[in-house]
Amino acid sequence: MDKEINDLEVKRLALIASMEKTLANSELSEDEATASFDADMAQVKSIEAKMARLEKVKALKATKAVKEAEEDTDKEEEKDEASEELEKDDDDKEETMKSFHITKGYVPAGTEKGLYVQKMIARDIVKMHGETGARNILAVSTSKNYANGLIKSALTTSQPVVGPDVREFIDLLTADCVVRKVAKVVSMPNNNLTYPRQRLGATASWVGEGTNYVPSATDFDTINFVGKKLTGFTYTTLEFNNFSLQGAVEHITSDLANQVALAEDRTFIMGSTAGALAPAYSLVGNAGTNITSTGSDSVSIAADLAQIKSALQTKFVNISRGVVFGSPAIFNSLENLQTSFGVYPFREEIRMGILNGFTIMATAQIPTDIDTSAAKDGSAKNGSPLVFVAPQHLIIADAGQYALRSTDQGSWTDGGVQMNAFAQDLIAYKLANWVDFGVEHDAAVAVLNTVGWTNFNVDGAYQLVEAAKTGGSGASAVKGKSS
């Protein structure tokens, strides 16, 4: 009986160590960690209950040696009660058994995956207790024959002995969204919104005694916002949702939301070719000030930056919270621009995230290959806009919010191919919102059209599309593979 209690204590300590390992494993999701921890905790409680009963039986046996004649009947009743409690506990454990416990005839959803898990656990038990000890431990929870078969399969090289090591999902590389981070976002519940604006103020005059006041009149106009529908649509198969890596669906839908946000962002900055379907205002297309840089060295570039800043300030724009939108290539070139004396005049402030007092908001969606040739024949594609703004004057009007919707009904055409969700077991996801964009004062936006500031001349991009990898791993998790 002492050996049985000791074996139970060894199992209990191993489970506690497993629980500590689960808590320390940052690669597990919260749900996975909770499920594993709860399963181990249930086993620990069951083992502790068994140990308590065995200790009780052990004490009863010690008492029996002293009072054998007097307590024969009582001892039998106690033993029967202990036996019934053990059987009841085993029944309860069987009913509440989680998928990572090993019980006869029970495997998790997906038979092959379940067998992998069982064999991994069996192999670890063999490492800790040896082959014979592992058989005995597994036989307690299953049966002797099942334990023998499981141990054999776990130690046979022609069977899967190394589970596929699958790490976390790798996200798509995309550009940064910058405009919504700094703009003023307002609600547009009726899908249209009007701001009255004073465009002209009264004037004051010096006059002589007894002279009439000089009249002046103010003038008003309106800034109108009308919702433009921005949508995103993607789909997966039912099999992908059911059998792919855990969390993959969440990544697909979050990517959809990110792509919609990127489309919104580049429209706000560069404009759209969708015509009346998209917001009419864009920062580059409708800026109150446009200056083309003539700078080619640190002195002339500094003069251009001073000119664009002065253009905002002399129009009474408060730039205390000013930001500048631009391509990372432009900021990197300025950071490494040096004078003839080897001094880097812009490096320190750019590394602090600032350019000429404006907070840098870099996004690769702004191109650096705009045609700057006089004939617009593509002979000089080295232009890129730097957009300086006072963000308190930028307005994004939202008629709703981007709420994800999904369906397994309906049909659509993708690349000329007719798709049917119901017939093909497809799950479609879509996002939509009605948005418009504008500014309170055009003067709050100034664009410095740089020419030749960087040699890294590329089109604006919002995502990196990589070549598909088809290679497999060398793990021996393939049935029949011997090494």
XYZ file of C-alpha atoms in Angstrom:
483
model
C 0.000 0.000 0.000
C 2.922 2.345 0.715
C 4.181 1.764 -2.831
C 0.764 2.600 -4.246
C 0.628 5.818 -2.236
C 4.172 6.714 -3.371
C 3.252 6.069 -7.019
C 0.229 8.321 -6.656
C 2.413 11.026 -5.104
C 4.817 10.795 -8.073
C 1.891 11.211 -10.481
C 0.568 14.139 -8.455
C 3.927 15.942 -8.510
C 4.274 15.318 -12.252
C 0.852 16.847 -12.859
C 1.695 19.873 -10.704
C 4.886 20.343 -12.733
C 2.805 20.103 -15.911
C 0.450 22.787 -14.574
C 3.371 25.097 -13.817
C 4.767 24.479 -17.291
C 1.386 25.328 -18.825
C 1.238 28.631 -16.935
C 4.767 29.499 -18.085
C 4.136 28.591 -21.729
C 3.514 31.896 -23.526
C 2.925 30.129 -26.853
C -0.397 28.685 -25.686
C -3.566 30.682 -26.199
C -5.644 31.557 -23.126
C -8.245 28.901 -23.995
C -5.615 26.193 -24.554
C -3.812 27.029 -21.323
C -7.074 27.051 -19.339
C -8.212 23.711 -20.756
C -4.845 22.050 -20.075
C -4.620 23.528 -16.558
C -8.180 22.468 -15.662
C -7.587 18.940 -16.944
C -4.417 18.563 -14.848
C -6.135 20.074 -11.808
C -8.992 17.555 -12.083
C -6.498 14.693 -12.087
C -4.606 16.141 -9.135
C -7.804 16.362 -7.099
C -8.721 12.791 -8.029
C -5.282 11.513 -7.017
C -5.377 13.405 -3.723
C -8.787 11.889 -2.956
C -7.436 8.403 -3.658
C -4.386 9.041 -1.475
C -6.604 10.236 1.369
C -8.721 7.110 1.151
C -5.668 4.850 0.994
C -4.273 6.565 4.075
C -7.599 5.953 5.755
C -7.537 2.274 4.775
C -3.942 2.036 5.987
C -4.978 3.461 9.368
C -7.842 1.008 9.545
C -5.478 -1.875 8.914
C -3.229 -0.669 11.715
C -6.221 -0.543 14.031
C -7.166 -4.028 12.942
C -3.914 -5.422 14.352
C -4.907 -4.181 17.820
C -8.680 -4.666 17.816
C -9.159 -7.469 15.300
C -11.646 -9.393 17.372
C -13.781 -6.400 18.358
C -13.991 -4.541 15.039
C -14.264 -7.275 12.398
C -17.683 -6.106 11.200
C -16.787 -2.418 11.273
C -13.642 -3.041 9.257
C -15.543 -4.796 6.490
C -18.047 -1.935 6.280
C -15.255 0.636 6.094
C -13.484 -1.310 3.332
C -16.711 -1.668 1.370
C -17.371 2.051 1.721
C -13.844 2.902 0.581
C -14.226 0.604 -2.416
C -17.559 2.180 -3.376
C -16.062 5.681 -3.154
C -13.144 4.649 -5.363
C -15.522 3.225 -7.971
C -17.721 6.338 -7.803
C -14.668 8.602 -8.252
C -13.547 6.584 -11.284
C -17.040 6.899 -12.790
C -17.041 10.669 -12.184
C -13.595 10.978 -13.679
C -14.689 9.046 -16.768
C -17.689 11.361 -17.246
C -15.675 14.570 -16.943
C -12.585 13.346 -18.797
C -11.099 15.947 -21.147
C -9.623 15.165 -24.530
C -6.028 15.097 -23.303
C -6.694 12.326 -20.751
C -6.044 8.781 -21.908
C -9.107 6.563 -21.493
C -9.995 3.389 -23.278
C -11.755 4.021 -26.566
C -11.701 7.826 -26.166
C -9.819 10.100 -28.581
C -10.289 13.796 -29.384
C -12.006 15.076 -32.507
C -9.895 14.030 -35.488
C -8.683 10.450 -34.834
C -5.154 10.930 -36.196
C -4.598 14.078 -34.119
C -5.961 12.317 -31.043
C -3.595 9.385 -31.522
C -0.645 11.771 -31.900
C -1.486 13.373 -28.575
C -1.941 10.033 -26.807
C 1.356 8.720 -28.141
C 3.192 11.865 -27.118
C 1.850 11.536 -23.566
C 2.634 7.816 -23.482
C 6.192 8.433 -24.646
C 6.714 11.066 -21.950
C 5.412 8.658 -19.289
C 7.880 6.014 -20.534
C 10.716 8.533 -20.165
C 9.712 9.278 -16.563
C 8.771 5.807 -15.283
C 10.229 3.302 -17.724
C 8.331 0.993 -20.042
C 6.962 -1.334 -17.344
C 5.958 1.486 -15.022
C 4.277 3.340 -17.889
C 2.221 0.264 -18.769
C 1.037 -0.031 -15.186
C 0.159 3.665 -14.921
C -1.829 3.646 -18.180
C -3.545 0.372 -17.317
C -5.051 2.005 -14.223
C -6.988 4.492 -16.389
C -7.594 2.243 -19.425
C -6.977 -1.496 -19.664
C -3.896 -3.676 -19.759
C -4.277 -4.539 -23.455
C -4.930 -0.933 -24.482
C -1.937 0.257 -22.444
C 0.323 -2.352 -24.084
C -0.850 -1.311 -27.551
C -0.390 2.383 -26.841
C 3.125 1.927 -25.459
C 4.078 -0.223 -28.440
C 2.801 2.305 -30.975
C 4.521 5.163 -29.158
C 7.899 3.402 -29.239
C 7.727 2.004 -32.794
C 9.642 4.038 -35.381
C 7.255 3.115 -38.188
C 4.517 5.060 -36.399
C 4.280 8.826 -35.772
C 6.623 9.586 -32.888
C 7.283 13.295 -33.475
C 4.179 15.468 -33.645
C 4.203 18.337 -36.144
C 5.539 21.404 -34.323
C 3.054 24.111 -35.331
C 3.768 27.597 -34.013
C 1.659 30.724 -33.980
C 0.015 32.087 -37.112
C 2.267 34.404 -39.158
C 0.482 37.612 -40.091
C 0.574 39.307 -43.457
C 2.953 42.258 -43.806
C 0.978 45.414 -44.551
C 1.351 49.184 -44.546
C 0.403 51.324 -41.558
C -2.881 53.223 -41.334
C -2.104 56.795 -40.313
C -4.944 59.234 -41.025
C -7.623 57.845 -38.705
C -5.072 57.809 -35.859
C -4.865 61.606 -35.823
C -8.050 62.905 -37.471
C -11.232 63.991 -35.726
C -13.825 61.212 -36.114
C -17.463 62.324 -35.951
C -20.761 60.457 -36.124
C -22.923 60.771 -39.243
C -26.061 58.780 -38.261
C -28.224 59.931 -41.185
C -25.448 59.284 -43.736
C -25.018 63.003 -44.332
C -23.677 65.854 -42.259
C -23.354 69.617 -42.695
C -20.979 72.000 -40.942
C -21.691 75.749 -41.237
C -18.394 77.602 -41.624
C -17.484 81.257 -41.432
C -15.323 81.921 -44.457
C -15.075 85.725 -44.123
C -14.976 87.927 -41.056
C -15.872 91.520 -40.274
C -13.305 94.306 -40.578
C -12.332 97.157 -38.284
C -11.476 100.721 -39.359
C -10.007 103.896 -37.850
C -12.347 106.836 -38.318
C -12.448 110.466 -37.345
C -14.786 112.170 -34.920
C -18.314 112.356 -36.236
C -17.453 110.083 -39.148
C -19.617 107.154 -40.074
C -18.551 103.637 -39.233
C -17.228 101.673 -42.181
C -19.617 98.760 -42.775
C -18.425 95.187 -43.265
C -20.206 91.877 -43.649
C -19.239 88.365 -42.658
C -19.854 85.440 -44.969
C -20.691 81.802 -44.354
C -20.667 78.597 -46.328
C -21.091 74.916 -45.492
C -18.921 71.829 -45.488
C -21.003 68.840 -46.489
C -20.325 65.176 -45.812
C -22.181 62.375 -47.595
C -21.461 58.738 -46.796
C -19.599 56.693 -49.406
C -19.861 52.926 -49.015
C -16.558 51.141 -48.390
C -16.719 47.348 -48.386
C -14.553 44.278 -47.900
C -15.399 40.687 -48.864
C -13.590 37.361 -48.479
C -14.481 33.733 -47.964
C -13.149 30.389 -46.725
C -14.267 26.778 -46.985
C -16.066 24.962 -44.200
C -13.140 22.529 -44.055
C -10.691 25.385 -43.547
C -12.729 26.661 -40.608
C -13.092 23.222 -39.011
C -9.688 21.660 -39.555
C -7.104 24.427 -39.948
C -4.792 25.796 -37.289
C -6.665 27.170 -34.307
C -7.217 30.909 -34.641
C -6.750 30.957 -38.430
C -10.301 32.194 -39.016
C -9.738 35.105 -36.624
C -6.643 36.082 -38.617
C -8.577 35.919 -41.892
C -11.319 38.203 -40.590
C -8.926 40.612 -38.856
C -6.955 40.861 -42.106
C -10.194 41.742 -43.898
C -10.772 44.580 -41.438
C -7.165 45.745 -41.847
C -7.425 45.755 -45.652
C -10.581 47.876 -45.497
C -8.809 50.317 -43.164
C -5.842 50.507 -45.551
C -8.142 51.248 -48.508
C -9.744 54.032 -46.489
C -6.341 55.434 -45.548
C -4.839 55.587 -49.030
C -8.025 57.190 -50.396
C -7.840 59.908 -47.747
C -4.195 60.630 -48.628
C -3.818 60.005 -52.363
C -7.418 60.020 -53.604
C -9.278 57.295 -55.472
C -10.044 56.343 -59.061
C -13.577 55.302 -58.027
C -14.924 58.748 -58.898
C -18.184 59.734 -57.231
C -18.283 56.435 -55.333
C -15.366 57.544 -53.116
C -14.791 60.652 -50.973
C -14.116 63.671 -53.183
C -11.507 65.171 -50.865
C -7.931 63.913 -50.555
C -4.962 65.482 -48.811
C -2.672 65.421 -51.845
C -5.360 66.424 -54.347
C -6.992 69.255 -52.393
C -4.283 70.749 -50.183
C -4.439 74.478 -49.560
C -0.719 74.838 -50.306
C 1.369 72.988 -52.900
C 5.105 73.593 -53.159
C 7.514 71.724 -55.418
C 10.896 71.169 -53.846
C 13.990 72.410 -55.583
C 16.204 71.023 -52.852
C 19.148 68.793 -53.687
C 21.350 69.240 -50.630
C 20.825 69.813 -46.915
C 20.735 73.615 -47.239
C 18.134 73.786 -50.016
C 16.051 70.992 -48.461
C 16.014 72.856 -45.154
C 14.843 75.967 -47.015
C 11.973 74.008 -48.599
C 10.922 72.642 -45.207
C 10.966 76.137 -43.753
C 8.857 77.418 -46.645
C 6.151 74.772 -46.174
C 6.021 75.462 -42.439
C 5.733 79.189 -43.053
C 2.917 78.604 -45.544
C 0.842 77.037 -42.771
C 1.722 79.558 -40.087
C 1.073 82.613 -42.254
C -2.422 81.246 -42.878
C -2.998 81.224 -39.121
C -2.965 77.419 -38.813
C -2.020 76.147 -35.359
C 0.666 73.521 -35.978
C 1.506 72.765 -32.344
C 0.231 69.210 -32.948
C 1.247 69.107 -36.605
C 1.991 65.815 -38.347
C 3.650 64.946 -41.643
C 2.574 61.976 -43.776
C 5.220 60.538 -46.068
C 6.925 57.462 -47.432
C 9.478 55.750 -45.157
C 11.967 56.039 -48.029
C 11.897 59.845 -47.828
C 12.478 59.938 -44.083
C 15.269 57.354 -44.342
C 17.023 59.396 -47.024
C 16.788 62.562 -44.929
C 18.110 60.703 -41.903
C 21.223 59.723 -43.852
C 21.700 62.994 -45.749
C 25.020 64.589 -44.815
C 26.771 67.859 -45.482
C 30.181 68.205 -47.063
C 31.573 68.292 -43.519
C 30.123 64.869 -42.662
C 27.328 66.275 -40.495
C 23.855 64.677 -40.575
C 21.554 67.680 -40.006
C 18.245 65.760 -39.957
C 19.325 62.514 -38.286
C 18.708 63.358 -34.639
C 15.185 64.737 -35.023
C 14.080 62.023 -37.453
C 15.226 59.344 -35.021
C 13.035 61.114 -32.472
C 10.093 60.792 -34.891
C 10.023 64.475 -35.851
C 10.698 66.467 -39.036
C 10.962 70.254 -38.717
C 8.703 70.142 -35.644
C 6.050 67.865 -37.216
C 5.402 64.366 -35.880
C 6.303 61.786 -38.520
C 3.534 59.415 -39.678
C 5.208 57.143 -42.229
C 3.251 54.854 -44.540
C 4.400 52.871 -47.561
C 1.090 53.619 -49.278
C 2.565 56.945 -50.439
C 4.585 56.387 -53.649
C 8.107 57.597 -54.381
C 7.945 57.132 -58.175
C 5.639 59.973 -59.247
C 6.486 61.264 -62.728
C 8.210 64.642 -62.375
C 9.281 65.029 -66.009
C 8.047 68.132 -67.820
C 6.526 66.053 -70.615
C 5.094 63.497 -68.175
C 6.644 60.758 -70.297
C 7.996 58.708 -67.407
C 11.584 59.784 -67.965
C 11.926 61.059 -64.374
C 9.892 59.034 -61.895
C 11.405 60.268 -58.653
C 8.712 62.373 -56.976
C 7.011 61.812 -53.639
C 4.665 64.061 -51.619
C 5.231 65.039 -48.006
C 1.876 66.057 -46.539
C 2.030 68.505 -43.610
C -1.259 68.876 -41.727
C -2.817 70.308 -38.592
C -4.783 67.162 -37.610
C -7.376 68.995 -35.519
C -8.871 70.207 -38.803
C -9.171 66.759 -40.445
C -12.659 65.223 -40.234
C -13.669 61.601 -40.806
C -17.454 61.229 -40.796
C -18.704 57.717 -39.945
C -22.305 56.731 -40.677
C -21.894 53.459 -38.806
C -19.156 51.109 -37.768
C -17.253 48.288 -39.401
C -19.172 45.247 -38.113
C -18.157 41.828 -39.437
C -20.961 39.740 -40.935
C -20.768 36.142 -42.161
C -23.049 33.840 -44.138
C -23.102 30.391 -45.731
C -25.799 31.390 -48.246
C -25.738 33.179 -51.583
C -23.491 33.253 -54.638
C -20.953 35.567 -56.250
C -18.429 35.723 -59.062
C -14.708 35.649 -58.250
C -12.275 36.026 -61.130
C -14.955 35.059 -63.614
C -15.853 31.903 -61.681
C -19.317 31.519 -60.201
C -19.181 30.621 -56.498
C -22.105 29.297 -54.468
C -21.770 29.348 -50.681
C -24.467 26.785 -49.898
C -23.585 24.320 -52.658
C -19.818 24.501 -52.074
C -19.763 24.770 -48.267
C -18.224 28.241 -48.330
C -18.320 30.767 -45.500
C -18.363 34.386 -46.690
C -17.292 37.355 -44.557
C -18.027 40.985 -45.315
C -17.531 44.437 -43.848
C -19.182 47.698 -44.812
C -19.370 51.262 -43.602
C -20.420 54.609 -45.017
C -17.620 57.159 -44.675
C -16.677 60.606 -45.918
C -13.555 62.687 -45.415
C -12.775 66.390 -45.487
C -11.123 69.310 -43.715
C -12.437 72.345 -41.889
C -9.985 74.606 -43.732
C -8.045 73.725 -46.875
C -5.224 75.891 -45.532
C -4.613 73.308 -42.777
C -3.000 71.006 -45.368
C 0.241 71.762 -47.205
C 2.000 69.411 -49.626
C 5.715 69.533 -50.365
C 6.243 67.654 -53.626
C 9.773 66.349 -53.257
C 11.863 65.639 -56.345
C 14.825 63.290 -56.207
C 14.994 63.152 -52.416
C 15.354 59.368 -52.543
C 16.720 56.887 -55.059
C 14.330 54.218 -53.777
C 11.564 54.942 -56.257
C 8.629 52.548 -55.926
C 4.877 52.676 -56.243
C 2.743 52.969 -53.133
C 1.869 49.550 -51.687
C -0.444 48.306 -48.974
C 0.544 44.633 -48.601
C 3.464 42.324 -49.347
C 2.467 39.400 -51.558
C 5.022 36.618 -51.177
C 5.602 33.539 -53.318
C 3.831 30.486 -51.918
C 6.073 28.026 -50.086
C 5.331 24.359 -50.765
C 8.163 22.621 -48.892
C 7.356 20.239 -46.054
C 9.127 19.642 -42.765
C 11.406 16.709 -42.018
C 9.613 15.732 -38.819
C 8.887 12.000 -38.588
C 5.190 12.578 -38.075
C 4.289 10.830 -41.317
C 2.994 7.292 -40.997
C 5.535 4.783 -42.242
C 8.451 7.227 -42.170
C 11.396 5.700 -40.363
C 13.551 8.781 -39.852
